[in-house]
């Protein structure tokens, strides 16, 4: 996946590197789905 | 379901859920950033983060980690994004980055997974404002939320499936990763969130 280099001011604190893999998006991700539960009263909190 | 954190007033006092603050009122979260700094924002933004945190616990068994909160004034590298409301850099430790991007997008956080070489790994996002009219870029302002100068364009880019970055990062459809079928359907409903808590307060009074 190519990402356009950010312009100054759009860098979200690039010095804060986090531990973890550098994942690469792959087309298989497009077939996945995710439920929207943000307003679902059945999911209590 | 455990609810380890909650929105509180800036002085730490509890929210009166029967008489909640205005949606734009500055409050803070009982949870802090990963470096122990305060997380402040509008009442709506902080309640959204808390709901996301509870959903993350349910979905992944882990809480969010806030890297950079809203109203983080004085960070030159983030000028224009984090210097006012609604914007956050965060992640869920140990969870695949694309999976957590899907989770956040499905639940009302307009966001992108930012990664090397341009960025350190993190999720950059904002609490989606209510939809008003046909132009998305002014939705924050229409709802009364003050955001950084680049954020309205990032909101429009999110709805257009663009990257929210400079140059070709604004190209509609350029981001091939997962987006909700109808982004509007993922917007956090603060009234509903408050009503759930108010109902619990009233139920507790009866007992």
CSV table of C-alpha atoms in Angstrom, one decimal:
chain,number,residue,atom,x,y,z
A,1,UNK,CA,0.0,0.0,0.0
A,2,UNK,CA,1.4,3.4,-0.9
A,3,UNK,CA,0.9,6.3,1.4
A,4,UNK,CA,1.6,9.8,0.3
A,5,UNK,CA,4.2,11.4,2.4
A,6,UNK,CA,2.5,13.8,4.8
A,7,UNK,CA,2.8,17.5,4.6
A,8,UNK,CA,4.1,19.4,7.7
A,9,UNK,CA,1.3,19.6,10.2
A,10,UNK,CA,-0.4,16.4,9.1
A,11,UNK,CA,2.2,14.2,10.8
A,12,UNK,CA,0.6,12.7,13.8
A,13,UNK,CA,3.5,12.8,16.1
A,14,UNK,CA,5.8,10.5,14.0
A,15,UNK,CA,8.3,10.2,16.8
A,16,UNK,CA,5.9,8.0,18.7
A,17,UNK,CA,6.7,4.7,17.2
A,18,UNK,CA,4.9,1.8,18.7
A,19,UNK,CA,6.0,-1.7,19.1
A,20,UNK,CA,4.4,-4.1,16.7
A,21,UNK,CA,4.5,-5.4,13.1
A,22,UNK,CA,4.4,-3.2,10.1
A,23,UNK,CA,1.3,-4.7,8.5
A,24,UNK,CA,0.6,-4.4,4.9
A,25,UNK,CA,-3.0,-4.2,3.7
A,26,UNK,CA,-4.0,-7.1,1.4
A,27,UNK,CA,-7.2,-7.4,-0.8
A,28,UNK,CA,-8.5,-10.3,1.4
A,29,UNK,CA,-9.3,-7.7,4.0
A,30,UNK,CA,-12.1,-6.4,1.8
A,31,UNK,CA,-14.2,-9.5,2.3
A,32,UNK,CA,-14.2,-9.1,6.0
A,33,UNK,CA,-16.9,-7.3,7.9
A,34,UNK,CA,-17.4,-5.7,11.3
A,35,UNK,CA,-20.6,-5.2,13.3
A,36,UNK,CA,-21.6,-1.7,14.4
A,37,UNK,CA,-22.3,-1.9,18.1
A,38,UNK,CA,-21.7,1.6,19.2
A,39,UNK,CA,-25.4,2.4,19.7
A,40,UNK,CA,-26.6,-1.1,20.3
A,41,UNK,CA,-28.5,-1.2,23.6
A,42,UNK,CA,-28.2,-5.0,23.7
A,43,UNK,CA,-24.5,-4.5,24.3
A,44,UNK,CA,-24.4,-3.1,27.8
A,45,UNK,CA,-21.5,-1.2,29.4
B,1,UNK,CA,-20.0,-6.2,31.6
B,2,UNK,CA,-17.3,-4.2,33.4
B,3,UNK,CA,-17.1,-0.5,32.9
B,4,UNK,CA,-13.7,0.4,34.3
B,5,UNK,CA,-13.8,4.1,33.3
B,6,UNK,CA,-16.2,6.9,32.7
B,7,UNK,CA,-16.4,10.6,31.7
B,8,UNK,CA,-16.0,12.9,34.6
B,9,UNK,CA,-15.9,16.7,35.1
B,10,UNK,CA,-12.6,18.4,34.8
B,11,UNK,CA,-12.3,18.6,38.6
B,12,UNK,CA,-12.9,14.9,38.8
B,13,UNK,CA,-16.5,15.0,40.1
B,14,UNK,CA,-19.0,12.5,38.6
B,15,UNK,CA,-21.3,13.4,35.8
B,16,UNK,CA,-25.0,13.8,36.8
B,17,UNK,CA,-26.5,11.6,34.1
B,18,UNK,CA,-30.0,13.0,34.9
B,19,UNK,CA,-28.7,16.5,34.1
B,20,UNK,CA,-25.7,15.9,31.7
B,21,UNK,CA,-23.4,18.7,30.5
B,22,UNK,CA,-23.8,20.2,27.0
B,23,UNK,CA,-22.3,18.0,24.2
B,24,UNK,CA,-19.5,20.5,23.7
B,25,UNK,CA,-18.6,21.0,27.4
B,26,UNK,CA,-15.0,20.2,28.1
B,27,UNK,CA,-14.7,17.2,30.4
B,28,UNK,CA,-12.1,14.5,31.0
B,29,UNK,CA,-11.8,10.8,31.0
B,30,UNK,CA,-11.0,8.8,34.2
B,31,UNK,CA,-8.6,6.8,32.0
B,32,UNK,CA,-5.3,8.5,31.1
B,33,UNK,CA,-2.9,8.3,28.2
B,34,UNK,CA,-0.3,5.6,28.0
B,35,UNK,CA,2.2,8.1,29.5
B,36,UNK,CA,-0.2,9.1,32.3
B,37,UNK,CA,-1.4,12.4,30.9
B,38,UNK,CA,-4.9,13.7,31.2
B,39,UNK,CA,-7.4,12.9,28.4
B,40,UNK,CA,-9.8,15.8,27.9
B,41,UNK,CA,-12.3,16.7,25.3
B,42,UNK,CA,-15.9,17.5,24.6
B,43,UNK,CA,-18.5,15.5,26.6
B,44,UNK,CA,-19.5,13.8,23.4
B,45,UNK,CA,-16.0,12.8,22.4
B,46,UNK,CA,-15.0,11.5,25.9
B,47,UNK,CA,-18.3,9.5,26.2
B,48,UNK,CA,-17.5,8.0,22.7
B,49,UNK,CA,-14.0,7.0,23.8
B,50,UNK,CA,-15.5,5.3,26.9
B,51,UNK,CA,-18.0,3.4,24.9
B,52,UNK,CA,-15.2,2.4,22.4
B,53,UNK,CA,-13.1,1.2,25.4
B,54,UNK,CA,-16.0,-0.9,26.7
B,55,UNK,CA,-16.6,-2.4,23.3
B,56,UNK,CA,-12.9,-3.1,22.9
B,57,UNK,CA,-12.9,-5.0,26.2
B,58,UNK,CA,-15.8,-7.0,24.9
B,59,UNK,CA,-14.4,-7.6,21.4
B,60,UNK,CA,-10.7,-8.0,22.2
B,61,UNK,CA,-10.5,-8.4,25.9
B,62,UNK,CA,-8.2,-5.4,26.1
B,63,UNK,CA,-8.6,-1.7,26.7
B,64,UNK,CA,-7.6,1.1,24.4
B,65,UNK,CA,-4.3,2.9,24.8
B,66,UNK,CA,-4.5,6.6,24.2
B,67,UNK,CA,-1.3,7.9,22.6
B,68,UNK,CA,-2.2,11.5,21.9
B,69,UNK,CA,-5.6,13.0,23.1
B,70,UNK,CA,-7.5,15.9,21.8
B,71,UNK,CA,-6.7,19.4,23.0
B,72,UNK,CA,-3.0,18.4,23.0
B,73,UNK,CA,-1.8,21.9,22.4
B,74,UNK,CA,1.9,22.7,21.7
B,75,UNK,CA,2.9,19.6,19.8
B,76,UNK,CA,4.3,21.1,16.6
B,77,UNK,CA,4.2,17.9,14.6
B,78,UNK,CA,0.5,17.6,15.2
B,79,UNK,CA,-0.5,21.2,14.8
B,80,UNK,CA,-3.8,21.5,12.9
B,81,UNK,CA,-5.1,18.1,14.1
B,82,UNK,CA,-4.8,17.5,17.8
B,83,UNK,CA,-4.8,21.1,19.0
B,84,UNK,CA,-8.6,21.1,19.5
B,85,UNK,CA,-11.5,18.7,20.0
B,86,UNK,CA,-12.5,15.2,18.8
B,87,UNK,CA,-9.2,13.9,17.4
B,88,UNK,CA,-7.2,11.1,19.0
B,89,UNK,CA,-4.3,8.8,18.3
B,90,UNK,CA,-4.8,5.4,19.9
B,91,UNK,CA,-4.5,1.6,19.5
B,92,UNK,CA,-5.5,-1.7,21.0
B,93,UNK,CA,-2.3,-3.5,22.2
B,94,UNK,CA,-1.7,-6.8,20.5
B,95,UNK,CA,-4.4,-6.6,18.0
B,96,UNK,CA,-3.8,-6.7,14.2
B,97,UNK,CA,-3.7,-3.1,13.0
B,98,UNK,CA,-6.2,-3.6,10.1
B,99,UNK,CA,-8.6,-5.5,12.4
B,100,UNK,CA,-8.6,-2.7,14.9
B,101,UNK,CA,-9.0,-0.1,12.1
B,102,UNK,CA,-12.2,-2.0,11.0
B,103,UNK,CA,-13.4,-2.1,14.7
B,104,UNK,CA,-13.0,1.6,15.1
B,105,UNK,CA,-14.5,2.5,11.8
B,106,UNK,CA,-17.5,0.3,12.4
B,107,UNK,CA,-18.1,2.1,15.7
B,108,UNK,CA,-18.0,5.8,14.8
B,109,UNK,CA,-14.4,6.7,14.8
B,110,UNK,CA,-13.4,8.1,11.4
B,111,UNK,CA,-9.8,6.8,11.3
B,112,UNK,CA,-6.8,5.4,9.4
B,113,UNK,CA,-4.1,3.1,10.4
B,114,UNK,CA,-0.9,5.2,10.0
B,115,UNK,CA,2.3,3.2,9.7
B,116,UNK,CA,5.9,3.3,8.7
B,117,UNK,CA,7.7,4.7,6.8
B,118,UNK,CA,5.7,7.9,7.0
B,119,UNK,CA,4.5,7.4,10.6
B,120,UNK,CA,5.0,5.3,13.7
B,121,UNK,CA,2.3,2.7,14.0
B,122,UNK,CA,-0.9,4.1,15.4
B,123,UNK,CA,-4.6,4.7,14.6
B,124,UNK,CA,-5.4,8.3,13.9
B,125,UNK,CA,-9.0,9.1,14.2
B,126,UNK,CA,-11.9,11.5,15.2
B,127,UNK,CA,-15.3,11.0,16.7
B,128,UNK,CA,-17.6,11.5,13.8
B,129,UNK,CA,-19.9,14.5,14.3
B,130,UNK,CA,-23.6,14.3,13.6
B,131,UNK,CA,-24.5,14.6,9.9
B,132,UNK,CA,-25.8,18.0,8.8
B,133,UNK,CA,-26.8,18.8,5.2
B,134,UNK,CA,-24.9,17.4,2.2
B,135,UNK,CA,-21.4,18.7,2.8
B,136,UNK,CA,-19.4,16.7,5.3
B,137,UNK,CA,-16.5,19.0,5.9
B,138,UNK,CA,-18.6,21.5,7.9
B,139,UNK,CA,-20.3,18.9,10.2
B,140,UNK,CA,-18.0,19.6,13.2
B,141,UNK,CA,-18.7,23.3,13.0
B,142,UNK,CA,-22.4,22.8,12.4
B,143,UNK,CA,-22.6,20.8,15.6
B,144,UNK,CA,-20.6,23.4,17.6
B,145,UNK,CA,-17.3,21.4,17.9
B,146,UNK,CA,-14.0,23.3,17.5
B,147,UNK,CA,-11.4,21.2,15.7
B,148,UNK,CA,-8.0,21.7,14.2
B,149,UNK,CA,-7.7,23.3,10.8
B,150,UNK,CA,-7.0,20.1,8.9
B,151,UNK,CA,-9.7,18.1,10.5
B,152,UNK,CA,-12.7,19.2,8.4
B,153,UNK,CA,-10.9,18.0,5.2
B,154,UNK,CA,-10.0,14.8,6.9
B,155,UNK,CA,-13.6,14.2,7.7
B,156,UNK,CA,-14.6,14.8,4.1
B,157,UNK,CA,-11.7,12.5,3.0
B,158,UNK,CA,-13.0,9.7,5.3
B,159,UNK,CA,-16.4,9.8,3.8
B,160,UNK,CA,-14.8,9.8,0.4
B,161,UNK,CA,-12.6,6.8,1.3
B,162,UNK,CA,-9.5,8.9,0.8
B,163,UNK,CA,-6.4,8.9,3.1
B,164,UNK,CA,-6.8,12.2,4.7
B,165,UNK,CA,-3.3,13.2,3.8
B,166,UNK,CA,-1.7,15.9,1.7
B,167,UNK,CA,-1.6,15.8,-2.1
B,168,UNK,CA,-3.0,12.6,-3.6
B,169,UNK,CA,-4.0,11.6,0.0
B,170,UNK,CA,-7.2,13.5,-0.7
B,171,UNK,CA,-8.1,11.4,-3.8
B,172,UNK,CA,-11.6,9.9,-3.3
B,173,UNK,CA,-11.6,6.1,-3.3
B,174,UNK,CA,-7.8,5.8,-2.9
B,175,UNK,CA,-8.0,3.9,0.4
B,176,UNK,CA,-8.9,0.3,-0.5
B,177,UNK,CA,-9.2,-0.9,3.1
B,178,UNK,CA,-12.5,-1.6,4.8
B,179,UNK,CA,-15.1,1.1,5.3
B,180,UNK,CA,-18.6,0.8,6.7
B,181,UNK,CA,-21.3,0.4,4.0
B,182,UNK,CA,-23.0,3.5,5.4
B,183,UNK,CA,-20.7,5.6,7.5
B,184,UNK,CA,-23.6,7.6,8.8
B,185,UNK,CA,-25.0,4.5,10.5
B,186,UNK,CA,-21.9,4.3,12.7
B,187,UNK,CA,-22.1,7.7,14.3
B,188,UNK,CA,-22.1,7.6,18.1
B,189,UNK,CA,-25.5,8.5,19.6
B,190,UNK,CA,-24.7,10.5,22.8
B,191,UNK,CA,-28.4,10.8,23.8
B,192,UNK,CA,-28.7,7.1,23.8
B,193,UNK,CA,-25.5,6.7,25.9
B,194,UNK,CA,-26.7,9.2,28.5
B,195,UNK,CA,-30.2,7.6,28.6
B,196,UNK,CA,-28.7,4.2,29.4
B,197,UNK,CA,-26.9,5.7,32.4
B,198,UNK,CA,-29.8,7.8,33.5
B,199,UNK,CA,-32.0,4.7,33.5
B,200,UNK,CA,-29.4,3.0,35.8
B,201,UNK,CA,-29.4,5.9,38.2
B,202,UNK,CA,-33.2,5.9,38.4
B,203,UNK,CA,-33.3,2.1,38.9
B,204,UNK,CA,-30.8,2.4,41.7
B,205,UNK,CA,-32.9,5.0,43.4
B,206,UNK,CA,-35.9,2.6,43.4
B,207,UNK,CA,-33.9,0.0,45.3
